[in-house]
CSV table of C-alpha atoms and ligand atoms in Angstrom, one decimal:
chain,number,residue,atom,x,y,z
A,206,UNK,CA,113.2,60.5,101.5
A,207,UNK,CA,112.3,60.3,97.8
A,208,UNK,CA,114.8,59.0,95.3
A,209,UNK,CA,116.2,60.3,91.9
A,210,UNK,CA,117.1,57.8,89.2
A,211,UNK,CA,118.2,58.3,85.6
A,212,UNK,CA,117.1,56.4,82.5
A,213,UNK,CA,119.7,57.0,79.8
A,214,UNK,CA,117.4,56.2,76.8
A,215,UNK,CA,113.7,55.7,76.2
A,216,UNK,CA,114.7,52.2,75.0
A,217,UNK,CA,115.6,51.3,78.6
A,218,UNK,CA,112.2,52.4,80.0
A,219,UNK,CA,111.0,48.8,80.1
A,220,UNK,CA,113.5,48.3,83.0
A,221,UNK,CA,111.8,51.1,85.0
A,222,UNK,CA,108.5,51.1,86.9
A,223,UNK,CA,107.1,54.6,86.3
A,224,UNK,CA,103.9,54.1,88.3
A,225,UNK,CA,103.4,56.6,91.1
A,226,UNK,CA,106.6,58.4,90.1
A,227,UNK,CA,107.5,61.8,88.5
A,228,UNK,CA,109.3,61.7,85.2
A,229,UNK,CA,111.4,64.6,84.1
A,230,UNK,CA,111.6,64.2,80.3
A,231,UNK,CA,114.7,65.9,78.8
A,232,UNK,CA,116.0,66.6,75.4
A,233,UNK,CA,118.4,69.4,75.9
A,234,UNK,CA,119.3,69.7,72.1
A,235,UNK,CA,116.7,70.8,71.4
A,236,UNK,CA,113.1,69.6,71.9
A,237,UNK,CA,112.5,70.2,75.6
A,238,UNK,CA,114.6,73.4,75.6
A,239,UNK,CA,112.4,74.6,72.7
A,240,UNK,CA,109.1,73.7,74.5
A,241,UNK,CA,110.3,75.6,77.6
A,242,UNK,CA,111.1,78.6,75.4
A,243,UNK,CA,107.7,78.4,73.6
A,244,UNK,CA,105.9,78.6,77.0
A,245,UNK,CA,108.1,81.4,78.1
A,246,UNK,CA,107.0,83.3,75.0
A,247,UNK,CA,103.3,82.8,75.6
A,248,UNK,CA,102.3,79.4,74.0
A,249,UNK,CA,99.1,78.3,75.6
A,250,UNK,CA,99.7,74.5,75.4
A,251,UNK,CA,101.7,71.9,73.5
A,252,UNK,CA,100.7,68.6,72.0
A,253,UNK,CA,103.9,66.4,71.7
A,254,UNK,CA,103.2,63.7,69.2
A,255,UNK,CA,105.3,60.9,67.7
A,256,UNK,CA,104.3,60.8,64.0
A,257,UNK,CA,104.5,63.5,61.3
A,258,UNK,CA,101.1,62.9,59.9
A,259,UNK,CA,99.5,62.9,63.3
A,260,UNK,CA,101.1,66.3,64.0
A,261,UNK,CA,100.1,67.8,60.6
A,262,UNK,CA,96.5,66.8,61.3
A,263,UNK,CA,96.5,69.3,64.2
A,264,UNK,CA,96.5,72.2,61.7
A,265,UNK,CA,92.8,71.4,61.0
A,266,UNK,CA,92.1,72.3,64.7
A,267,UNK,CA,93.8,75.7,64.3
A,268,UNK,CA,97.0,74.7,65.9
A,269,UNK,CA,100.5,75.7,64.9
A,270,UNK,CA,102.4,72.6,63.8
A,271,UNK,CA,106.1,72.0,64.3
A,272,UNK,CA,108.3,69.1,63.1
A,273,UNK,CA,112.0,68.1,63.1
A,274,UNK,CA,113.6,65.0,61.7
A,275,UNK,CA,117.4,64.5,61.9
A,276,UNK,CA,117.9,68.1,63.0
A,277,UNK,CA,116.0,69.6,60.0
A,278,UNK,CA,112.6,71.3,59.9
A,279,UNK,CA,110.2,68.9,58.2
A,280,UNK,CA,108.5,70.3,55.1
A,281,UNK,CA,104.9,71.6,55.3
A,282,UNK,CA,105.0,72.5,59.0
A,283,UNK,CA,104.8,76.0,60.5
A,284,UNK,CA,107.8,75.6,62.8
A,285,UNK,CA,111.0,73.5,63.2
A,286,UNK,CA,112.8,72.8,66.4
A,287,UNK,CA,115.0,75.9,67.0
A,288,UNK,CA,114.1,77.8,70.2
A,289,UNK,CA,114.7,81.1,68.4
A,290,UNK,CA,111.8,80.5,66.0
A,291,UNK,CA,109.5,80.4,69.1
A,292,UNK,CA,110.5,83.8,70.3
A,293,UNK,CA,107.8,85.6,68.3
A,294,UNK,CA,104.7,87.5,69.3
A,295,UNK,CA,102.5,85.4,67.0
A,296,UNK,CA,103.0,82.5,69.4
A,297,UNK,CA,101.1,84.2,72.2
A,298,UNK,CA,98.0,82.2,73.2
A,299,UNK,CA,98.5,79.6,70.5
A,300,UNK,CA,98.4,75.8,70.8
A,301,UNK,CA,101.3,74.0,69.2
A,302,UNK,CA,101.5,70.4,68.0
A,303,UNK,CA,105.1,69.2,67.8
A,304,UNK,CA,106.9,66.1,66.7
A,305,UNK,CA,110.7,65.6,67.0
A,306,UNK,CA,113.1,62.7,66.4
A,307,UNK,CA,113.6,61.8,70.1
A,308,UNK,CA,112.2,64.4,72.5
A,309,UNK,CA,108.5,63.9,71.8
A,310,UNK,CA,109.0,60.2,71.8
A,311,UNK,CA,110.6,60.3,75.3
A,312,UNK,CA,107.6,62.3,76.6
A,313,UNK,CA,104.9,60.0,75.2
A,314,UNK,CA,106.7,56.8,76.3
A,315,UNK,CA,106.6,58.1,79.9
A,316,UNK,CA,102.8,58.3,80.1
A,317,UNK,CA,102.6,55.6,82.8
A,318,UNK,CA,104.2,58.1,85.3
A,319,UNK,CA,102.1,60.0,87.9
A,320,UNK,CA,103.5,63.2,86.5
A,321,UNK,CA,105.6,64.2,83.5
A,322,UNK,CA,107.6,67.4,83.8
A,323,UNK,CA,109.5,68.9,80.9
A,324,UNK,CA,113.1,69.7,81.9
A,325,UNK,CA,115.8,71.8,80.4
A,326,UNK,CA,118.8,73.8,81.7
A,327,UNK,CA,116.7,76.8,80.9
A,328,UNK,CA,114.1,76.0,83.7
A,329,UNK,CA,116.3,73.9,85.9
A,330,UNK,CA,115.6,75.6,89.3
A,331,UNK,CA,111.8,75.8,88.6
A,332,UNK,CA,111.7,72.0,88.0
A,333,UNK,CA,113.9,71.3,91.0
A,334,UNK,CA,111.6,73.3,93.3
A,335,UNK,CA,108.5,71.6,91.9
A,336,UNK,CA,110.0,68.1,92.5
A,337,UNK,CA,110.8,69.0,96.1
A,338,UNK,CA,107.2,70.1,96.7
A,339,UNK,CA,105.9,67.1,94.9
A,340,UNK,CA,107.9,64.6,97.0
A,341,UNK,CA,107.5,61.7,94.6
A,342,UNK,CA,110.4,59.5,93.5
A,343,UNK,CA,111.9,60.9,90.3
A,344,UNK,CA,113.1,59.3,87.1
A,345,UNK,CA,114.9,61.6,84.6
A,346,UNK,CA,114.2,60.1,81.2
A,347,UNK,CA,116.9,61.2,78.7
A,348,UNK,CA,115.7,61.3,75.1
A,349,UNK,CA,119.1,60.3,73.8
A,350,UNK,CA,119.5,59.9,70.0
A,351,UNK,CA,117.6,57.1,68.3
A,352,UNK,CA,117.8,54.9,71.3
A,353,UNK,CA,121.5,55.7,72.1
A,354,UNK,CA,123.0,57.5,75.1
A,355,UNK,CA,123.9,61.1,74.8
A,356,UNK,CA,126.0,63.4,76.9
A,357,UNK,CA,123.9,66.6,77.0
A,358,UNK,CA,120.8,64.9,78.5
A,359,UNK,CA,123.0,63.1,81.0
A,360,UNK,CA,124.6,66.4,82.0
A,361,UNK,CA,121.1,67.8,82.7
A,362,UNK,CA,120.3,64.7,84.9
A,363,UNK,CA,123.5,65.4,86.8
A,364,UNK,CA,122.6,69.1,87.2
A,365,UNK,CA,119.2,68.3,88.5
A,366,UNK,CA,120.7,65.7,90.9
A,367,UNK,CA,123.1,68.3,92.2
A,368,UNK,CA,120.2,70.7,92.9
A,369,UNK,CA,118.2,67.9,94.7
A,370,UNK,CA,121.0,66.0,96.5
A,371,UNK,CA,120.1,67.2,100.0
A,372,UNK,CA,116.4,66.2,99.7
A,373,UNK,CA,116.6,63.0,97.5
A,374,UNK,CA,118.5,59.8,97.8
A,375,UNK,CA,120.4,58.3,94.9
A,376,UNK,CA,122.1,55.0,95.1
A,377,UNK,CA,122.2,53.8,91.6
A,378,UNK,CA,125.2,54.2,89.3
A,379,UNK,CA,123.3,56.0,86.5
A,380,UNK,CA,122.6,59.0,88.9
A,381,UNK,CA,126.1,58.9,90.3
A,382,UNK,CA,127.6,58.9,86.8
A,383,UNK,CA,125.4,61.8,85.7
A,384,UNK,CA,126.3,63.8,88.8
A,385,UNK,CA,130.1,63.2,88.3
A,386,UNK,CA,129.9,64.1,84.6
A,387,UNK,CA,128.1,67.3,85.4
A,388,UNK,CA,130.6,68.2,88.1
A,389,UNK,CA,133.4,67.7,85.6
A,390,UNK,CA,131.8,69.6,82.9
A,391,UNK,CA,129.8,72.4,84.5
A,392,UNK,CA,132.4,75.1,84.4
A,393,UNK,CA,132.1,75.2,80.6
A,394,UNK,CA,129.4,73.0,79.1
A,395,UNK,CA,129.8,74.4,75.6
A,396,UNK,CA,133.5,73.4,75.4
A,397,UNK,CA,132.9,70.1,77.2
A,398,UNK,CA,130.2,69.1,74.6
A,399,UNK,CA,132.3,70.1,71.5
A,400,UNK,CA,133.1,66.5,70.7
A,401,UNK,CA,129.6,65.2,71.4
A,402,UNK,CA,127.8,63.6,68.6
A,403,UNK,CA,124.7,65.8,68.5
A,404,UNK,CA,126.6,69.0,68.9
A,405,UNK,CA,128.7,67.9,65.9
A,406,UNK,CA,125.5,66.9,64.0
A,407,UNK,CA,123.9,70.3,64.6
A,408,UNK,CA,127.2,72.2,63.8
A,409,UNK,CA,127.3,70.3,60.4
A,410,UNK,CA,123.8,71.8,59.8
A,411,UNK,CA,125.2,75.3,60.7
A,412,UNK,CA,123.4,75.4,64.0
A,413,UNK,CA,125.7,76.9,66.8
A,414,UNK,CA,123.7,79.6,68.6
A,415,UNK,CA,120.9,77.1,69.5
A,416,UNK,CA,123.6,75.0,71.3
A,417,UNK,CA,124.8,77.9,73.4
A,418,UNK,CA,121.3,79.1,74.1
A,419,UNK,CA,120.1,75.6,75.3
A,420,UNK,CA,123.0,75.2,77.7
A,421,UNK,CA,122.1,78.3,79.7
A,422,UNK,CA,120.8,77.7,83.2
A,423,UNK,CA,117.7,79.2,84.9
A,424,UNK,CA,116.6,81.6,82.2
A,425,UNK,CA,112.9,80.9,82.4
A,426,UNK,CA,110.4,80.3,85.3
A,427,UNK,CA,108.3,77.9,83.3
A,428,UNK,CA,106.9,74.6,84.4
A,429,UNK,CA,105.5,72.5,81.5
A,430,UNK,CA,103.6,69.4,82.9
A,431,UNK,CA,101.7,66.7,81.1
A,432,UNK,CA,97.9,67.1,81.8
A,433,UNK,CA,95.6,64.4,80.3
A,434,UNK,CA,96.8,64.7,76.6
A,435,UNK,CA,99.0,67.8,76.4
A,436,UNK,CA,101.6,70.0,78.1
A,437,UNK,CA,100.6,73.1,80.0
A,438,UNK,CA,102.7,75.6,81.9
A,439,UNK,CA,101.8,75.2,85.6
A,440,UNK,CA,103.4,78.6,86.4
A,441,UNK,CA,100.9,80.3,84.0
A,442,UNK,CA,98.0,78.1,85.2
A,443,UNK,CA,98.4,77.7,88.9
A,444,UNK,CA,94.9,76.4,89.3
A,445,UNK,CA,95.9,73.2,87.4
A,446,UNK,CA,98.4,72.2,90.1
B,234,LIG,O1,115.7,64.6,68.7
B,234,LIG,C1,115.0,65.5,69.0
B,234,LIG,O2,113.9,65.4,69.5
B,234,LIG,C2,115.4,66.9,68.5
B,234,LIG,O3,115.5,67.7,69.6
B,234,LIG,C3,116.7,66.8,67.8
B,234,LIG,S1,117.3,68.4,67.1
B,234,LIG,O4,118.0,69.1,68.1
B,234,LIG,O5,116.1,69.1,66.6
B,234,LIG,O6,118.1,68.0,66.0
């Protein structure tokens, strides 16, 4: 039986051997939720990059550029990191380059894995089904906040573990803790997260509807996966599987 493990921060990745494994990269608020939403609204592919200047350079190749730092859209970019700004017809068929404070970093630091899947509550079941078919050991890499633990990514790891618990083993405390937290919180994630640091940070910026949107389960059947140097939606491109 394959196993599922949880890495609470990209800073802890040096403790994990990603070779031959599937990583599920997650930044619930908001990077991976936004990427899933972008694909659900017709984005062709997404380049997640770490640096602002690297991201801006993609505009010369005809890409839309997106950037967020500390919750705020960076100046000079087409888009920020709110999922609602990706629900527009102009996105259809476009390539997006995006850099965010933590989410894009978690993705790029996972490149040693056999496969990187982009996880969000919004596409929870689609990811769970894909991991069952894949049959590889799984590591959920939580983006956290600037190297620190966060609750919302951990809750996602617990939700994924709950969906996979019959088909995957989990003996480590990280996975158990994530599962127990999720089972405590799942009846009302919005209320449970009211005191969490990033929810309070986003609320200080006047962002509430993004929080509620990103905590919804199974809204989109989208499967963003890292292929060579970018993310593509395997549901829209089944020949790439
Ligand atoms: O840290 C990140 O990558 C972002 O998702 C943070 S924010 O939700 O846009 O503030």
